Each structure stands twice: as C-alpha cells, then as structure tokens.
Coordinates of N, CA, C and O in Angstrom, one line a residue:
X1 N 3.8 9.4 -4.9 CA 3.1 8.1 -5.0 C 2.3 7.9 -3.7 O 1.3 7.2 -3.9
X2 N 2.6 8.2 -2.6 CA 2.2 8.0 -1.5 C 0.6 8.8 -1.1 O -0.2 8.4 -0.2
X3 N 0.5 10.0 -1.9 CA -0.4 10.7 -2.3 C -1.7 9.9 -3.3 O -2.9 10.1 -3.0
X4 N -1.5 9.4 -4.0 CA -2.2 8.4 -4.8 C -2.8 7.5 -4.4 O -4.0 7.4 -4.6
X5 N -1.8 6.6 -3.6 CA -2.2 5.2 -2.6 C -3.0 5.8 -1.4 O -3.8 5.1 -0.9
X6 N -3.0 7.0 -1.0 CA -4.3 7.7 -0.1 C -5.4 7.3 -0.5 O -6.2 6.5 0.0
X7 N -5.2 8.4 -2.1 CA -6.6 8.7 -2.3 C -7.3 7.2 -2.8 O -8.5 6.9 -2.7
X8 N -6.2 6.2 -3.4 CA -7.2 5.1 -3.6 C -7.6 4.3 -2.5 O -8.7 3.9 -2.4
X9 N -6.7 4.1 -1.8 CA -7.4 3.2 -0.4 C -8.7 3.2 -0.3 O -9.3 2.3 -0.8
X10 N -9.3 4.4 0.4 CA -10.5 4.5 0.6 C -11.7 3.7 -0.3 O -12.6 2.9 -0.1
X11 N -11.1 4.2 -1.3 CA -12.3 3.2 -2.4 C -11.7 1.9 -2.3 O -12.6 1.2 -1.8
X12 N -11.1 1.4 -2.4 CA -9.8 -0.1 -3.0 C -10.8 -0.9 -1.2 O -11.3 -2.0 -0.9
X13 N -10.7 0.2 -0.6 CA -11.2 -0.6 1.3 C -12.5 -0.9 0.7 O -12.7 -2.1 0.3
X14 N -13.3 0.0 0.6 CA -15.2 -0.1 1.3 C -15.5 -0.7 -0.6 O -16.5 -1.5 -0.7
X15 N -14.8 -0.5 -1.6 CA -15.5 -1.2 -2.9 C -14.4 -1.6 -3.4 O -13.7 -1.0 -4.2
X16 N -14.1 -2.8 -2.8 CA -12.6 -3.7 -3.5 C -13.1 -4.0 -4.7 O -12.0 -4.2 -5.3
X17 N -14.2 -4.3 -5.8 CA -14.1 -4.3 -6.6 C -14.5 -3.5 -8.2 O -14.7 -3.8 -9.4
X18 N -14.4 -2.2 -7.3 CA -14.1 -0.9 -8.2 C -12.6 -0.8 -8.3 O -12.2 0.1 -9.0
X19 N -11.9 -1.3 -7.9 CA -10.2 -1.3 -8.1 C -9.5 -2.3 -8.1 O -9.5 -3.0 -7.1
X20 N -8.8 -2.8 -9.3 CA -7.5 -3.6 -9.5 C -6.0 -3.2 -9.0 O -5.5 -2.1 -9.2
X21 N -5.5 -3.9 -8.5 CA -4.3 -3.5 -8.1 C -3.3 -4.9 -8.6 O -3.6 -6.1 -8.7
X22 N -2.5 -4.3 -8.7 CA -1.1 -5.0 -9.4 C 0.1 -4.6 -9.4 O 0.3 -3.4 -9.7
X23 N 1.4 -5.5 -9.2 CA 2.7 -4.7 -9.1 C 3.2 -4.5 -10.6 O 3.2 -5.3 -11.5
X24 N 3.4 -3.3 -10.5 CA 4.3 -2.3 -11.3 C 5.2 -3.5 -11.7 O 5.9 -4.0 -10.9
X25 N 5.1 -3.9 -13.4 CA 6.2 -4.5 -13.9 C 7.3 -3.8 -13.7 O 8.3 -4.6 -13.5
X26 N 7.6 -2.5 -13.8 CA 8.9 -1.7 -14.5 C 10.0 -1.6 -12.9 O 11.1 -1.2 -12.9
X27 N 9.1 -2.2 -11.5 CA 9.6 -1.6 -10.7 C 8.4 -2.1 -9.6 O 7.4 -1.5 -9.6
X28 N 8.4 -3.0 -8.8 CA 7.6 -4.1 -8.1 C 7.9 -3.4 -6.6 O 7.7 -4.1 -5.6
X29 N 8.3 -2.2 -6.4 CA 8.5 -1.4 -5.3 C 6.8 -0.9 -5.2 O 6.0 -0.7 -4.4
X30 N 6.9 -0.8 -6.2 CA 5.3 -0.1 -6.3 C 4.1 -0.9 -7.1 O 4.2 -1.7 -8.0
X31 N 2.7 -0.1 -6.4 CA 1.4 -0.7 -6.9 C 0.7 -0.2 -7.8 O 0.3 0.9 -7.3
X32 N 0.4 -0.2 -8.7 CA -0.8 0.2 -10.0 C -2.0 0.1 -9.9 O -2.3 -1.0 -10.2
X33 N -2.9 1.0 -9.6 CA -4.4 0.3 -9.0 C -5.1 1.6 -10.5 O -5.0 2.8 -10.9
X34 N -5.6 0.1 -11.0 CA -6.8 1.1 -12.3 C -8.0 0.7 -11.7 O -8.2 -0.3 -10.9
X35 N -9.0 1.5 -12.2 CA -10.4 1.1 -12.0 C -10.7 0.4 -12.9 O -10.6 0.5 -14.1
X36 N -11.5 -0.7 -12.1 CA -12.5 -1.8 -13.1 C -13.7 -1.1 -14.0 O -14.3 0.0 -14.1
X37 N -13.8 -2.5 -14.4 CA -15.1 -1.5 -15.6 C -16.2 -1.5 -14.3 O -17.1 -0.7 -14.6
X38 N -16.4 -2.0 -13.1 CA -17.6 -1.4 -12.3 C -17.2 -0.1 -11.5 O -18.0 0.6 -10.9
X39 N -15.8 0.3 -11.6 CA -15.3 0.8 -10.3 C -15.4 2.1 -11.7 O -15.5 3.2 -11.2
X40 N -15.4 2.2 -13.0 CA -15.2 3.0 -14.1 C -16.6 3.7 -14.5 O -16.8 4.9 -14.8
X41 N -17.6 2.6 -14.3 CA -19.1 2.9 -14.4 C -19.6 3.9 -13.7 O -20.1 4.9 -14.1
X42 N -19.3 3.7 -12.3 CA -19.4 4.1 -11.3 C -18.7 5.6 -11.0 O -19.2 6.6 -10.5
X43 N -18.0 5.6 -11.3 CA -17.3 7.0 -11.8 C -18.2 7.8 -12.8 O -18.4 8.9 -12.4
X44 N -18.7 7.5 -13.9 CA -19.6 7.8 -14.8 C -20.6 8.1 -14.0 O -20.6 9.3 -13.7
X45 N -21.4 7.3 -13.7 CA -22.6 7.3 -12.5 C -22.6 8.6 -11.6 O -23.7 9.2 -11.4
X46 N -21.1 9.3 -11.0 CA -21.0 9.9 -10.1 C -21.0 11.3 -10.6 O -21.6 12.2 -10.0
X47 N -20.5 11.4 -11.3 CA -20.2 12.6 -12.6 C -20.3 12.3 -13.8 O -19.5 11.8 -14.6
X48 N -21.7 12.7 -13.9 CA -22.0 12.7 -15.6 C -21.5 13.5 -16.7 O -21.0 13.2 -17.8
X49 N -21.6 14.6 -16.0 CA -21.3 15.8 -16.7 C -20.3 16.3 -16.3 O -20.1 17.5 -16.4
X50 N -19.2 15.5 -15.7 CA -18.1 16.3 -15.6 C -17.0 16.3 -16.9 O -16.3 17.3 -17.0
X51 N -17.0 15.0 -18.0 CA -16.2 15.3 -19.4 C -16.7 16.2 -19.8 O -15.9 16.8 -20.5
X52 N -17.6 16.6 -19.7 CA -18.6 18.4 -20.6 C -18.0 19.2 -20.0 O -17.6 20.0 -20.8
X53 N -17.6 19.6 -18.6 CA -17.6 20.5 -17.7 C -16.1 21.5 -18.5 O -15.9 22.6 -18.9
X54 N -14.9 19.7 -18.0 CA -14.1 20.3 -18.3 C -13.6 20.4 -19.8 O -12.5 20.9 -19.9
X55 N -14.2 20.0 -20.7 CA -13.8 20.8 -21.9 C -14.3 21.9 -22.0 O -13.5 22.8 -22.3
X56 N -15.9 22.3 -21.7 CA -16.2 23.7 -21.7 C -14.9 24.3 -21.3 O -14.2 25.0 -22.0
X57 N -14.6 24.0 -19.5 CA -13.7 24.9 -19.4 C -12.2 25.0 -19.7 O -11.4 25.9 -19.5
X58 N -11.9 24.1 -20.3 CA -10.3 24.0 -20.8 C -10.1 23.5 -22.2 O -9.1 23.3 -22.7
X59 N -11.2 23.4 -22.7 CA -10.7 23.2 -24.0 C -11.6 24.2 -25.2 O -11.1 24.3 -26.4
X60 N -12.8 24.8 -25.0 CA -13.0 25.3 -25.7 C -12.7 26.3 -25.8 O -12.6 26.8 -26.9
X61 N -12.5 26.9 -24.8 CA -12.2 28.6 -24.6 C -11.2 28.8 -25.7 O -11.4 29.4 -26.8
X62 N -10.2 28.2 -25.5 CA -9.0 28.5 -26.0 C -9.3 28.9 -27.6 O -10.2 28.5 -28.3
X63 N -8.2 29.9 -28.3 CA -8.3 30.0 -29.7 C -7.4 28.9 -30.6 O -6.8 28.1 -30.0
X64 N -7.4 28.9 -31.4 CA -6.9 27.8 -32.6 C -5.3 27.6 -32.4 O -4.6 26.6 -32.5
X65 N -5.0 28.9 -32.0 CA -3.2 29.1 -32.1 C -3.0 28.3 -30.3 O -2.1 27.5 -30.3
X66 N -3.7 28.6 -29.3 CA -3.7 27.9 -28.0 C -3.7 26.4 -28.2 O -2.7 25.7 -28.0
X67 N -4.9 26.0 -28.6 CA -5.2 24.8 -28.8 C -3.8 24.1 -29.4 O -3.5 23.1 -28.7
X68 N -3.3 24.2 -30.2 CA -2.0 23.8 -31.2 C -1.1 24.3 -29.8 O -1.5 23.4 -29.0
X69 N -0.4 24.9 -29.2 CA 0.5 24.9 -28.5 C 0.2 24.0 -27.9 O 1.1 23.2 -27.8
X70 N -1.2 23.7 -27.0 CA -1.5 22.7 -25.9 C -1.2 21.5 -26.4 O -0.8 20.6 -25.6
X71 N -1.2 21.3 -27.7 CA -1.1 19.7 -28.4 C 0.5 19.6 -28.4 O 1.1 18.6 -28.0
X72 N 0.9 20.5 -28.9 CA 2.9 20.6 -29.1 C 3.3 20.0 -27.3 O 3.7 18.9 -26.9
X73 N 2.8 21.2 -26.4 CA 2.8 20.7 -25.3 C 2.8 19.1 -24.7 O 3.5 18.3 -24.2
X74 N 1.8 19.2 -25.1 CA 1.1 17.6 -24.5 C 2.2 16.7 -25.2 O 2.6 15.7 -24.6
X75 N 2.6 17.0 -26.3 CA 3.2 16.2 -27.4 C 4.6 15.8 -26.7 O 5.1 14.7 -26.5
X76 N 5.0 17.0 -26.5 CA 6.7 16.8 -26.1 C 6.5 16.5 -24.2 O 7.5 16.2 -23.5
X77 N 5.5 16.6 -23.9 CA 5.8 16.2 -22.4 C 5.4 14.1 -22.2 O 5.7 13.2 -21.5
X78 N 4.6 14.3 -23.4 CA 4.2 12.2 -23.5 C 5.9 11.7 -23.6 O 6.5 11.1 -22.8
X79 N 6.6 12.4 -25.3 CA 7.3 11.8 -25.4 C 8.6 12.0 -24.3 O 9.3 11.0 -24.2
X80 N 8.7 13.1 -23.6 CA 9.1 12.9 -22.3 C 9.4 11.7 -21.4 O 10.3 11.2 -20.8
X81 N 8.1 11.6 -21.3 CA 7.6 10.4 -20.2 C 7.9 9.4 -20.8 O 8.4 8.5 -20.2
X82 N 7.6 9.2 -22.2 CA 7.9 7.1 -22.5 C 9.9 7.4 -22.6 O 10.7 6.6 -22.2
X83 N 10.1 8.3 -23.0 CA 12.0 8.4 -22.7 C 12.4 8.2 -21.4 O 13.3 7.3 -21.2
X84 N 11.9 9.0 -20.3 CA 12.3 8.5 -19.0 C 12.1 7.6 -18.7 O 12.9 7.3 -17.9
X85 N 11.0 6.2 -19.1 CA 10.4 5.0 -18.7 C 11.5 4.3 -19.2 O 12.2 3.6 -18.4
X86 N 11.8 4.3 -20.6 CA 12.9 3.4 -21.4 C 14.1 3.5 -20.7 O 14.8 2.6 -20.8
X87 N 14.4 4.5 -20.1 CA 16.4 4.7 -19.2 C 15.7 5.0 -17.7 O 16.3 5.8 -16.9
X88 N 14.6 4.4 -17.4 CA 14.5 4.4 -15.8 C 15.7 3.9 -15.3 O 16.2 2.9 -15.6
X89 N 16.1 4.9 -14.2 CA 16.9 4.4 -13.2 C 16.5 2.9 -12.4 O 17.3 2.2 -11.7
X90 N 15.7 2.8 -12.5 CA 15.1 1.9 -11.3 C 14.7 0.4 -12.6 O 13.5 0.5 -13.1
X91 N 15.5 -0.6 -12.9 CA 15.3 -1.4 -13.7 C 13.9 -2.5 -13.0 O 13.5 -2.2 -11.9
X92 N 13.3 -3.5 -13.6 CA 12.6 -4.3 -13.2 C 12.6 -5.6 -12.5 O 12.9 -6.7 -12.9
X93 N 12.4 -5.3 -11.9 CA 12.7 -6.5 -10.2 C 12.1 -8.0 -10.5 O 10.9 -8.2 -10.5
X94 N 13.3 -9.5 -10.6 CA 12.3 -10.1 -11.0 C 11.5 -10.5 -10.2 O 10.5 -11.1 -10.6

C-alpha cells in the first residue's frame, strides 16, 4: 500500500483535482484515491494508444486455448479476492 500512496502523491500534490481520495469503508486505516473524470481524461490525453498497445501485446498473441485459461485464471483469482474481502481480518472501523 505504501507503494501506491507514492506513486499517487505526486499527482494527488501538483493536480488535486485529477484525484479523489476517500477512507476505505472496509478498513479507515487506509486511503482509496481513484481518478476523477479530469484526472481519467487526462490519462487518455497522455496515452492514447496505450489500450491498443497492450492488447496487441497480451491479448492477441495468445491462441484460443490461452485465452480461455487466462479467463479461468482471471475468473478464480476475482472470486478469490471478493472471498477474502467478505472474511477480512480487519473488520470496518466506525
């Protein structure tokens, strides 16, 4: 987490309104910073072509039988994640 809160600073400092920040319902130890729709644009703006880039490179290549593993993958590592969320150790702070 502490890696995260780095890299957003920087922007969240010099364009406070390219970033929202908000405490973490699940756990008010920590911050949630998404990008606004200007701070989102602007991302767009900076890299046009980077959603092209990286499908060229990671998603097309792949053959049909890849592709389906990557989805099984993706599949069992989401439902992973919303299971750990539901029996977080760390309940919500009021």
């Amino acid at each position: 987490m502490q890696r995260a809160m780095f890299i957003v600073s920087p922007v969240a400092d010099s364009k406070e309104r390219w970033v929202n920040r908000s405490p973490d319902p699940s756990d008010r130890r920590f911050t949630l910073a998404m990008l606004s729709s200007e701070g989102w644009d602007q991302a767009l703006d900076t890299a046009p072509d980077h959603v092209a880039l990286v499908r060229s490179l990671a998603f097309d290549p792949p053959i049909k039988a890849q592709k389906q593993q990557l989805r099984a993958i993706s599949q069992r590592i989401k439902r992973w994640l919303i299971l750990r969320n539901a029996a977080s150790a760390y309940p919500a702070h009021p």
